[in-house]
Amino acid sequence: MLLASGCDALLSGAPPDDQILDGPIDGLTSAQLRTFFAGDEAFGELFAPATGLGPVFNQPSCASCHPGDGRGHPATNLTRFGRGDDRSSIGFDYLRGLGGPQLQDHAIPGYPPERLPAEATGISVRGAPIVVGLGLIEAIPEAAILARADPADADGDGIRGQPSYVIPPSFFAPGSEHRAVDGKILGRFGRKATTVNLLHQTAAAYLNDMGITSDFEPADVVNPLVGGFTGDGVADPEVARSTLESVVFYLQTLRPPVRRGAGDPRVVRGEQLFADVGCAACHVPELTTGPSPIAALSERPVRLYSDLLLHDMGPALADHFPEGAADGRQWRTTPLWGLGVIGNLLGGTPYYLHEGRTSSLRVAIELHDGEAAGARDRFAALPPTEREALLAFLRSL
Amino acid sequence: MPVGRFNLAHDSPRYDLVDRPLVSTRIIPSTWSDIGGGLFGALYPGRHKLTYEVYLLNGLGDGLLAGAGTRLPEGRGPDRFAEDNNGSPGVAARVAWDPPFKAEVGLSFYTGLYNRTQQEGVTIDRGRLASLIALDLDAQIGPVTLRGEGAVALIDVPEESRALHARMQAGGFLELSARLVRRRMLAFEAASLYAVVRLDYIDLDVGRRRATGERVGDESARISVGLSFRPAPVTSLRLCYDHTWTLDPLNNVTRSGAIQLGVASYF
């Protein structure tokens, strides 16, 4: 015993599973685990100019924005911008000639990064979300998401929930589970649910966030004020298809966060209050996956605390940047799983909301408005001990 | 390269720990050699000795703006032994004072442009300096040896890269080594046993984050202890333990411990 505790002090060990986010979902085969770890390595790869970084980019690796597979630090927030009426993406000017819609504010040496143009009126600063449990989210049937949609508020509860139908990329291969509506597919990933699956999300992030081309996104993003053919001088595609696919598999099979203290009476009481005040109307505690080619993801409960729909969150959280089906006040309900762990991956300080503007869960709730105004007000009206119980529940996720 | 005493005298048998000091490998990029020319000499005022050396050389290249941040060792590209990337030589110099007892104190610096400034005669960027200043100490008092080195690096990083790349780095180490025994041991006539302890610290990004005002991490601290058995003065068999605390750029701490066994000799 003494020897064991001495070794613990002298030699380091891995942190407990419930304090971190990485690790594969249970039930993967050896072949799947090999792909998982190949994807894990690729997720951490730091790109440099010689390996294709840029010419303009936001960060040099996936892990730079998603440290420990968690959410991004405010220092790595990215900015999207445009100009016009924020009620719809139709007619909104994404200022592509000035580098829009995404501001790539870093560049390889000797190349000018993009600058936020003065013309921008819709400026959306946002942090990268946590990336665990995404395969489970991807495997939730469309019907389960659409069943909760109520865009016209037919039930009169003040909560609408709008599905985010977006035009899929040319490489998107619809499966039997996808139902196109006017050529659009239900989006479920990203702060405004603008990407339809993890391949779409990953290929877009490689290109737009790191300037890394792939078979799926073969042309570099350049600073349009410099010129259209001023790439980074590295032959495209800059990442192998197999590498990108291993990252997709890695994201699909990262296990969801492990709960802490779920049986604590205060946490149990908080969970009840979470439902009672109406948080659970949008932050739906559980959905269920459908059949998946990855057996470990099939027919599984997914305790993500999200309905994956778009909601008006009011003026305080509005970014005035319509994107896909979302207007300048709408956001996809952020899954709450991992809420109690994200600070462990950000130097001890948790950052909440889409751009990490607060480290206080109470403040984050108070900033909810729009469709969440009722739940926010009911939370504010709770006695202090009940509010603390609800916050304890959130920290247990 | 005469920058820091460790880089000049880095042979492993001289030391009693397995790992090299952090400041001497991560900030001063030992082992660091380059192509160039210069002069060196010594003065002997009284019982003291003053040595000097100064060189013009190719210097570090733009690889130092690496993916992981500013990493001076990445600036030692293979091209440093060929054509300079900017046609502007770097300068490295060191002066050292040896008092009339077994000790040396050295002060050294390096400065030079690291980036490509012209291509086919056309200016593509202004010159950007990478500079290092180092202070080192090596003193022997009876059976005890005290060694230390501190260094500061200043790098002119382009505006667009400043969120990812440090403009200043700093660090140092202090090592105390004591001879415990010197006598015949096993079959070795003049064998000796040393105990050694070293404290290391480096900050690869000195500064604060513009977005939140927090200190940027990218730091490491290490404590190392070891026993070194020298059957002969130029051969060391060592058993070491080191414990390292690493702060990533977001200030997440990881802790690692290692037990190492090493042998170093000349052959």
XYZ file of C-alpha atoms in Angstrom:
664
model
C 0.000 0.000 0.000
C 2.749 2.407 1.041
C 4.732 1.455 -2.044
C 1.704 1.982 -4.260
C 0.950 5.407 -2.853
C 4.624 6.326 -3.103
C 4.629 5.332 -6.767
C 1.483 7.396 -7.321
C 3.245 10.439 -5.959
C 6.454 9.910 -7.887
C 5.182 8.556 -11.171
C 2.218 10.116 -12.890
C -0.968 8.293 -13.777
C -3.877 9.017 -16.076
C -6.600 11.299 -14.711
C -9.921 9.610 -13.842
C -12.290 9.052 -16.765
C -14.959 11.292 -15.263
C -12.586 14.278 -15.186
C -11.627 14.230 -18.856
C -13.377 13.789 -22.166
C -11.237 11.645 -24.416
C -11.422 7.892 -24.852
C -13.290 5.531 -27.160
C -16.865 4.454 -26.711
C -17.291 0.950 -25.281
C -17.762 -1.941 -27.660
C -15.371 -1.074 -30.496
C -13.578 -3.941 -32.236
C -9.768 -4.036 -32.460
C -9.884 -2.811 -36.050
C -12.138 0.048 -35.010
C -9.858 0.902 -32.094
C -6.885 1.077 -34.465
C -8.763 3.558 -36.642
C -9.847 5.460 -33.543
C -6.259 5.932 -32.425
C -5.116 6.858 -35.938
C -7.811 9.511 -35.891
C -6.759 10.615 -32.413
C -3.217 11.156 -33.669
C -4.410 13.049 -36.742
C -6.686 15.189 -34.557
C -3.609 16.358 -32.650
C -1.390 16.893 -35.694
C 0.103 20.363 -35.798
C 0.227 21.600 -39.351
C 3.008 23.880 -40.509
C 3.435 25.826 -43.765
C 5.445 22.927 -45.198
C 2.606 20.491 -44.520
C -0.092 22.691 -45.995
C -1.142 25.057 -43.219
C -2.883 28.127 -44.615
C -2.175 30.340 -46.444
C -4.815 31.817 -44.127
C -6.114 29.927 -41.147
C -7.448 30.162 -37.586
C -5.450 27.494 -35.750
C -2.810 24.936 -36.760
C -4.496 21.778 -35.426
C -7.905 20.371 -34.539
C -6.793 20.073 -30.930
C -5.875 23.763 -30.769
C -9.582 24.639 -30.878
C -10.802 21.513 -29.081
C -8.257 20.988 -26.260
C -8.722 17.574 -24.727
C -11.704 17.146 -27.093
C -13.454 19.858 -25.123
C -14.732 23.290 -26.048
C -12.494 26.074 -27.275
C -10.840 28.698 -25.112
C -11.992 32.257 -25.883
C -8.483 32.921 -27.188
C -9.200 30.540 -30.065
C -12.675 31.856 -30.887
C -13.334 32.267 -34.572
C -15.312 35.012 -36.243
C -17.846 34.873 -39.061
C -19.143 38.053 -40.571
C -21.394 39.587 -43.175
C -23.721 42.477 -43.830
C -27.452 42.938 -44.179
C -30.802 41.944 -42.734
C -30.131 39.264 -40.124
C -33.595 37.731 -40.341
C -32.583 35.372 -43.142
C -29.469 34.092 -44.857
C -31.240 34.719 -48.170
C -30.089 38.111 -49.343
C -27.547 38.465 -46.523
C -24.215 39.570 -47.948
C -21.417 37.278 -46.696
C -18.787 39.699 -48.024
C -16.925 36.938 -49.842
C -14.845 39.494 -51.730
C -13.506 40.731 -48.377
C -12.754 37.312 -46.913
C -16.198 36.356 -45.590
C -17.948 34.496 -44.242
C -15.152 33.258 -41.953
C -12.344 35.484 -40.781
C -9.069 33.610 -41.126
C -7.088 35.924 -38.901
C -3.760 34.098 -39.074
C -1.519 33.429 -42.032
C 1.683 31.653 -42.911
C 4.809 33.845 -42.759
C 4.882 36.432 -45.485
C 1.177 36.155 -46.338
C -1.372 38.700 -45.123
C -4.141 37.396 -42.865
C -7.701 38.574 -43.331
C -8.971 41.573 -41.418
C -12.505 42.210 -40.267
C -13.919 44.694 -42.779
C -15.655 47.826 -41.563
C -18.629 46.923 -43.757
C -19.567 43.946 -41.529
C -22.761 44.385 -39.505
C -23.313 40.779 -38.468
C -20.255 39.625 -36.539
C -20.474 36.203 -34.953
C -17.675 35.341 -32.524
C -17.892 31.743 -31.407
C -15.873 29.074 -29.670
C -15.449 25.532 -30.836
C -17.883 23.104 -29.170
C -16.871 19.906 -27.404
C -16.471 17.028 -29.824
C -17.332 13.960 -27.765
C -20.408 11.839 -28.331
C -20.832 13.200 -31.842
C -21.256 9.755 -33.403
C -24.249 9.192 -31.169
C -25.714 12.536 -32.254
C -25.094 11.613 -35.882
C -26.941 8.324 -35.369
C -30.118 9.912 -33.964
C -32.824 9.426 -36.597
C -34.113 12.559 -38.287
C -37.628 11.596 -37.253
C -36.687 11.779 -33.582
C -35.437 15.333 -34.029
C -38.315 16.435 -36.225
C -40.838 15.007 -33.754
C -39.930 17.812 -31.354
C -40.011 20.611 -33.947
C -42.774 23.175 -33.592
C -41.705 26.088 -35.794
C -45.131 27.745 -35.695
C -45.537 27.160 -31.939
C -48.686 25.185 -32.564
C -48.882 24.105 -28.938
C -48.615 27.702 -27.738
C -45.912 27.028 -25.142
C -43.698 29.773 -26.541
C -41.038 27.271 -27.584
C -40.815 26.636 -31.275
C -37.819 24.560 -32.252
C -37.035 24.921 -35.902
C -35.302 22.210 -37.910
C -32.205 23.428 -39.714
C -32.444 22.349 -43.335
C -29.285 23.195 -45.263
C -27.881 22.526 -48.717
C -25.454 19.614 -48.297
C -21.998 19.680 -49.876
C -21.476 18.000 -53.244
C -19.673 15.055 -51.620
C -22.579 14.289 -49.280
C -23.975 10.828 -49.961
C -27.498 10.609 -48.548
C -28.402 7.404 -46.759
C -31.796 5.833 -46.292
C -32.122 7.748 -43.037
C -31.941 11.129 -44.787
C -35.073 12.819 -46.148
C -34.336 15.754 -48.455
C -36.724 18.719 -48.307
C -36.405 21.011 -51.336
C -32.953 19.575 -51.919
C -31.917 20.350 -48.352
C -30.892 17.972 -45.573
C -31.390 18.333 -41.835
C -28.302 19.918 -40.282
C -27.371 18.981 -36.746
C -23.719 19.950 -36.140
C -22.226 23.377 -35.502
C -23.476 26.274 -33.379
C -26.250 26.929 -35.905
C -26.694 23.343 -37.135
C -25.332 24.115 -40.574
C -23.497 20.854 -41.198
C -25.281 17.629 -41.945
C -22.809 14.990 -40.807
C -19.346 14.585 -39.363
C -17.649 14.238 -42.740
C -19.147 17.565 -43.778
C -18.121 19.145 -40.467
C -14.593 17.729 -40.521
C -13.764 18.543 -44.150
C -15.091 22.079 -43.658
C -13.067 22.563 -40.461
C -9.857 21.286 -42.072
C -10.340 23.782 -44.892
C -11.757 26.852 -43.187
C -10.076 26.623 -39.789
C -6.656 25.263 -40.786
C -6.383 25.872 -44.519
C -5.906 22.168 -45.165
C -7.330 20.873 -48.432
C -8.711 17.375 -48.888
C -10.369 15.272 -51.549
C -13.633 16.712 -50.265
C -12.587 20.370 -50.162
C -9.789 20.547 -52.723
C -9.170 24.295 -53.079
C -7.337 26.390 -50.471
C -9.013 29.366 -48.852
C -7.027 32.473 -49.754
C -7.196 36.098 -48.770
C -9.258 37.524 -51.653
C -7.583 40.884 -51.228
C -4.288 39.264 -52.220
C -5.497 37.264 -55.181
C -7.332 34.143 -56.160
C -4.397 31.867 -56.939
C -2.078 32.726 -54.069
C -2.101 29.436 -52.210
C 0.424 28.012 -49.807
C 2.563 26.320 -52.440
C 1.808 22.827 -51.130
C 0.217 20.383 -53.577
C -3.450 19.645 -52.937
C -4.986 17.675 -51.345
C -2.877 18.411 -48.293
C -4.307 15.647 -46.150
C -4.908 12.075 -47.268
C -8.485 10.942 -47.599
C -7.740 8.075 -45.209
C -6.442 10.510 -42.588
C -9.497 12.698 -42.763
C -11.763 9.666 -42.638
C -9.931 8.378 -39.564
C -10.615 11.720 -37.879
C -14.296 11.374 -38.771
C -14.277 7.881 -37.230
C -12.494 9.215 -34.162
C -15.175 11.870 -33.713
C -17.906 9.291 -34.251
C -16.537 7.007 -31.575
C -15.344 9.384 -28.852
C -17.271 8.327 -25.793
C -19.791 10.727 -24.256
C -18.819 12.381 -20.955
C -19.029 10.309 -17.789
C -21.401 11.706 -15.147
C -20.103 12.595 -11.687
C -22.239 12.404 -8.585
C -25.417 11.489 -10.455
C -26.797 9.812 -7.341
C -26.152 12.752 -5.024
C -29.549 13.826 -3.594
C -28.870 17.481 -4.432
C -28.022 16.543 -8.024
C -31.139 14.383 -8.255
C -33.214 17.282 -6.945
C -31.499 19.610 -9.442
C -32.391 17.310 -12.305
C -36.044 17.414 -11.248
C -35.927 21.218 -11.071
C -34.258 21.313 -14.499
C -37.384 19.658 -15.889
C -39.811 21.625 -13.694
C -38.617 25.092 -14.713
C -38.730 24.135 -18.377
C -35.037 23.855 -19.301
C -35.693 20.328 -20.538
C -38.149 21.574 -23.161
C -35.157 22.450 -25.383
C -32.324 20.746 -23.508
C -34.049 17.406 -24.002
C -32.349 14.955 -21.650
C -32.374 11.900 -23.866
C -32.777 10.892 -27.481
C -32.103 7.445 -28.914
C -29.945 6.423 -31.827
C -31.226 4.371 -34.707
C -29.383 1.574 -36.475
C -25.739 2.433 -37.203
C -23.036 0.640 -39.177
C -20.935 1.054 -36.041
C -22.571 -1.469 -33.700
C -21.443 0.434 -30.597
C -23.589 3.384 -31.703
C -26.743 1.449 -32.601
C -30.002 1.777 -30.655
C -28.324 3.587 -27.787
C -29.753 6.186 -25.407
C -28.019 9.528 -25.880
C -28.151 11.751 -22.812
C -27.046 14.898 -24.589
C -29.541 17.459 -23.190
C -30.397 18.978 -26.561
C -33.170 18.763 -29.132
C -30.743 19.689 -31.950
C -33.224 22.316 -33.142
C -32.862 26.064 -33.641
C -34.313 28.466 -31.085
C -34.542 32.244 -30.777
C -32.318 33.042 -27.816
C -33.092 36.730 -27.629
C -31.101 39.922 -28.115
C -28.359 39.349 -25.535
C -27.107 36.252 -27.314
C -27.929 37.392 -30.873
C -24.986 37.563 -33.250
C -26.930 39.119 -36.136
C -25.349 36.570 -38.437
C -27.900 34.383 -40.221
C -26.478 31.071 -41.296
C -28.248 28.241 -43.090
C -31.787 28.146 -41.727
C -30.869 30.098 -38.577
C -31.449 33.828 -38.292
C -29.329 36.275 -36.310
C -31.015 35.407 -33.012
C -31.238 31.635 -33.375
C -28.842 29.007 -32.110
C -28.988 25.242 -32.088
C -29.650 24.001 -28.547
C -26.191 23.272 -27.223
C -25.853 19.771 -25.749
C -25.070 20.178 -22.064
C -23.132 16.963 -21.569
C -19.592 17.663 -20.471
C -20.581 20.969 -18.866
C -18.941 20.030 -15.576
C -15.676 18.929 -17.136
C -14.851 21.638 -19.656
C -13.033 23.762 -17.110
C -10.594 20.901 -16.486
C -9.431 21.279 -20.083
C -9.242 25.073 -20.067
C -6.691 25.637 -17.322
C -9.317 25.349 -14.583
C -11.645 28.086 -15.839
C -14.850 26.970 -17.540
C -16.162 29.211 -20.294
C -19.860 29.061 -21.161
C -22.080 30.228 -24.015
C -21.154 30.279 -27.667
C -18.192 32.630 -27.300
C -17.266 31.804 -23.721
C -18.325 35.165 -22.370
C -18.916 33.950 -18.822
C -17.513 31.410 -16.396
C -20.663 31.470 -14.293
C -23.452 29.007 -15.010
C -25.900 31.326 -13.271
C -24.959 34.221 -15.557
C -25.145 31.918 -18.587
C -28.738 31.037 -17.640
C -29.617 34.669 -16.987
C -28.475 35.565 -20.501
C -31.048 33.171 -21.998
C -33.962 35.058 -23.517
C -36.361 34.698 -26.428
C -37.880 31.229 -26.315
C -35.946 30.523 -23.091
C -37.236 33.595 -21.222
C -39.866 31.610 -19.312
C -37.441 28.971 -18.093
C -34.921 31.667 -17.187
C -37.500 33.542 -15.123
C -38.646 30.398 -13.347
C -35.007 29.597 -12.527
C -34.536 33.112 -11.135
C -37.632 32.692 -8.971
C -36.344 29.532 -7.298
C -35.134 29.761 -3.692
C -31.323 29.955 -3.519
C -30.910 26.365 -2.347
C -33.008 25.097 -5.252
C -31.025 27.198 -7.723
C -27.825 25.731 -6.301
C -29.248 22.220 -6.678
C -30.019 22.887 -10.328
C -26.509 24.233 -10.884
C -25.056 21.194 -9.092
C -26.975 19.008 -11.511
C -25.528 20.908 -14.481
C -22.030 20.510 -13.086
C -22.597 16.766 -12.808
C -23.121 16.413 -16.559
C 27.903 28.257 -31.170
C 29.206 30.088 -28.116
C 25.786 30.637 -26.551
C 25.591 29.297 -23.028
C 28.230 27.108 -21.464
C 26.193 23.950 -21.879
C 26.131 24.287 -25.667
C 29.912 24.651 -25.683
C 30.490 21.717 -23.373
C 27.547 19.403 -23.844
C 29.342 16.058 -23.782
C 27.240 13.732 -21.732
C 30.108 12.233 -19.633
C 30.663 15.671 -18.094
C 27.258 15.534 -16.414
C 25.635 13.316 -13.850
C 21.992 13.371 -14.968
C 20.554 11.654 -18.021
C 18.407 14.461 -19.423
C 19.863 17.729 -20.583
C 18.643 20.980 -19.002
C 15.391 22.315 -20.453
C 16.673 25.854 -21.012
C 19.708 24.523 -22.826
C 17.703 22.442 -25.266
C 14.319 24.162 -25.651
C 15.399 27.837 -25.591
C 19.118 27.660 -26.396
C 18.806 25.012 -29.083
C 21.687 22.747 -28.008
C 23.352 21.092 -29.612
C 23.695 24.089 -31.851
C 26.328 24.382 -34.526
C 26.440 26.577 -37.578
C 28.593 27.630 -40.482
C 30.571 30.838 -40.169
C 33.808 32.356 -39.016
C 35.137 34.387 -36.164
C 37.870 34.852 -33.637
C 38.542 33.824 -30.093
C 41.222 34.363 -27.520
C 42.080 34.868 -23.903
C 43.488 37.581 -21.661
C 45.225 36.957 -18.348
C 44.927 39.956 -16.034
C 46.707 38.877 -12.874
C 45.497 35.478 -11.717
C 42.266 35.856 -13.622
C 41.428 34.664 -17.094
C 39.116 36.366 -19.557
C 38.093 34.488 -22.681
C 36.198 35.872 -25.627
C 34.856 34.545 -28.874
C 32.783 36.138 -31.579
C 31.476 34.645 -34.813
C 29.529 35.696 -37.874
C 27.280 32.865 -39.063
C 24.157 31.911 -40.990
C 21.945 31.743 -37.908
C 18.468 30.466 -37.253
C 15.860 30.163 -40.020
C 12.130 30.774 -40.223
C 11.297 27.236 -39.088
C 11.379 28.659 -35.562
C 7.800 29.825 -36.106
C 6.658 26.248 -35.743
C 3.174 24.793 -35.550
C 3.405 24.325 -31.782
C 4.442 27.952 -31.259
C 7.837 29.618 -31.231
C 10.416 26.836 -31.099
C 14.004 28.009 -31.592
C 15.339 24.458 -32.151
C 13.079 24.238 -35.220
C 14.994 27.189 -36.624
C 18.110 25.016 -37.024
C 17.078 23.833 -40.455
C 19.499 21.860 -42.621
C 19.956 24.977 -44.775
C 22.069 26.603 -42.082
C 25.051 24.706 -43.468
C 24.339 26.018 -46.965
C 23.191 29.354 -48.363
C 21.829 31.805 -45.805
C 18.105 32.446 -46.238
C 18.456 36.213 -45.949
C 22.050 37.098 -46.786
C 22.463 38.849 -43.485
C 24.824 37.114 -41.074
C 23.934 36.498 -37.479
C 26.331 37.240 -34.647
C 27.135 35.067 -31.664
C 29.576 36.018 -28.944
C 30.558 35.010 -25.450
C 32.840 36.443 -22.816
C 33.781 34.455 -19.754
C 35.635 35.210 -16.576
C 37.619 32.588 -14.701
C 38.558 33.805 -11.214
C 41.577 32.373 -9.415
C 39.605 29.376 -8.202
C 37.726 26.657 -10.104
C 34.878 28.671 -11.548
C 33.671 30.341 -14.702
C 30.977 32.933 -15.301
C 29.936 33.526 -18.903
C 27.746 36.001 -20.687
C 26.736 35.272 -24.250
C 24.360 36.433 -26.915
C 23.147 35.654 -30.371
C 21.208 37.865 -32.741
C 20.327 37.480 -36.387
C 17.582 37.763 -38.975
C 15.655 34.521 -39.221
C 13.258 35.168 -42.070
C 13.650 35.284 -45.838
C 13.584 38.940 -46.795
C 14.188 38.808 -50.530
C 13.522 36.445 -53.367
C 15.261 36.926 -56.703
C 16.214 40.414 -55.593
C 12.677 41.433 -54.728
C 11.948 42.377 -51.128
C 9.143 40.179 -49.752
C 9.356 40.967 -46.042
C 11.318 43.157 -43.679
C 14.062 41.553 -41.663
C 12.986 40.017 -38.341
C 15.439 39.344 -35.521
C 15.674 36.371 -33.242
C 17.948 37.117 -30.293
C 19.183 35.240 -27.274
C 21.076 36.335 -24.207
C 22.432 33.822 -21.724
C 24.259 33.884 -18.408
C 26.039 30.787 -17.170
C 27.932 29.702 -14.103
C 30.125 26.725 -13.279
C 31.915 26.613 -9.949
C 33.639 23.901 -7.984
C 34.192 24.200 -4.278
C 35.835 21.118 -2.859
C 33.637 18.125 -3.686
C 30.672 20.306 -4.654
C 29.970 21.585 -8.158
C 27.396 24.277 -8.832
C 26.161 24.825 -12.352
C 23.525 27.125 -13.719
C 22.360 28.774 -16.877
C 19.658 31.323 -17.611
C 18.498 32.578 -20.976
C 16.025 35.002 -22.489
C 14.950 34.876 -26.125
C 13.330 37.743 -27.987
C 11.738 37.119 -31.363
C 10.249 39.663 -33.753
C 7.081 37.788 -34.710
C 4.864 39.104 -37.539
C 1.668 40.727 -36.272
C -0.527 38.028 -37.840
C 1.280 35.258 -35.959
C 1.417 36.802 -32.497
C -1.583 34.937 -31.135
C 0.159 31.651 -31.905
C 3.837 32.489 -31.529
C 5.679 33.856 -28.527
C 7.778 36.975 -28.779
C 9.641 36.251 -25.570
C 10.856 33.092 -23.870
C 12.845 32.668 -20.680
C 14.182 29.944 -18.451
C 17.031 28.586 -16.437
C 18.442 25.749 -14.402
C 20.484 25.329 -11.274
C 22.323 22.108 -10.568
C 24.196 21.023 -7.478
C 26.424 17.990 -7.624
C 28.354 16.609 -4.652
C 30.971 13.890 -4.599
C 30.036 11.539 -1.775
C 32.886 9.026 -2.015
C 36.145 8.677 -3.862
C 38.072 5.484 -3.247
C 38.733 2.095 -4.693
C 35.421 0.443 -5.500
C 35.031 -2.961 -7.123
C 37.967 -3.196 -9.520
C 38.265 0.541 -10.039
C 41.150 2.301 -8.415
C 39.763 5.855 -8.246
C 36.037 5.418 -8.449
C 33.651 8.018 -7.130
C 29.987 8.392 -6.374
C 28.110 11.648 -6.884
C 24.678 12.834 -5.792
C 23.062 15.475 -7.942
C 19.936 17.596 -7.908
C 18.750 20.007 -10.591
C 15.871 22.470 -10.835
C 14.684 23.430 -14.319
C 12.153 25.986 -15.472
C 11.234 27.309 -18.901
C 8.463 29.590 -20.115
C 8.139 29.260 -23.872
C 5.591 32.063 -24.118
C 6.111 34.934 -21.705
C 3.018 37.075 -21.911
C -0.690 37.391 -21.458
C -3.618 36.534 -23.652
C -5.241 39.510 -25.334
C -8.715 37.921 -25.178
C -8.864 37.140 -21.458
C -5.828 38.745 -19.824
C -4.712 35.339 -18.491
C -1.054 34.359 -18.516
C -0.221 32.148 -21.457
C 1.015 28.762 -20.276
C 3.495 26.803 -22.389
C 5.761 26.328 -19.359
C 7.629 23.435 -17.809
C 9.227 22.944 -14.418
C 11.282 19.915 -13.503
C 13.116 18.578 -10.521
C 15.739 15.909 -11.118
C 17.729 13.888 -8.641
C 20.318 11.261 -9.372
C 23.252 9.159 -8.318
C 26.209 8.893 -10.628
C 28.866 6.230 -10.234
C 32.110 7.101 -11.970
C 34.506 4.153 -12.199
C 36.805 6.584 -13.977
C 36.501 10.378 -14.263
C 35.234 10.244 -17.863
C 32.640 7.521 -17.430
C 29.342 7.853 -15.631
C 26.703 5.271 -14.792
C 23.672 7.139 -13.499
C 20.340 6.395 -11.983
C 18.020 9.386 -12.076
C 14.483 10.325 -11.259
C 12.800 13.395 -12.621
C 9.389 14.880 -12.113
C 8.051 17.387 -14.622
C 5.090 19.733 -14.433
C 3.998 20.993 -17.841
C 1.507 23.759 -18.458
C 0.056 23.714 -21.957
C -0.744 27.061 -23.592
C -4.190 27.012 -21.918
C -2.597 26.401 -18.489
C -3.738 22.785 -18.202
C -1.230 20.984 -15.987
C 0.185 17.567 -16.726
C 2.576 15.809 -14.411
C 5.035 13.156 -15.430
C 7.650 11.176 -13.591
C 10.475 9.093 -14.993
C 13.196 6.841 -13.691
C 16.162 6.732 -16.003
C 19.310 4.665 -16.153
C 22.174 5.981 -18.257
C 25.744 5.296 -19.228
C 28.030 7.906 -20.753
C 31.658 7.628 -21.701
C 34.133 8.479 -24.402
C 35.262 5.845 -26.862
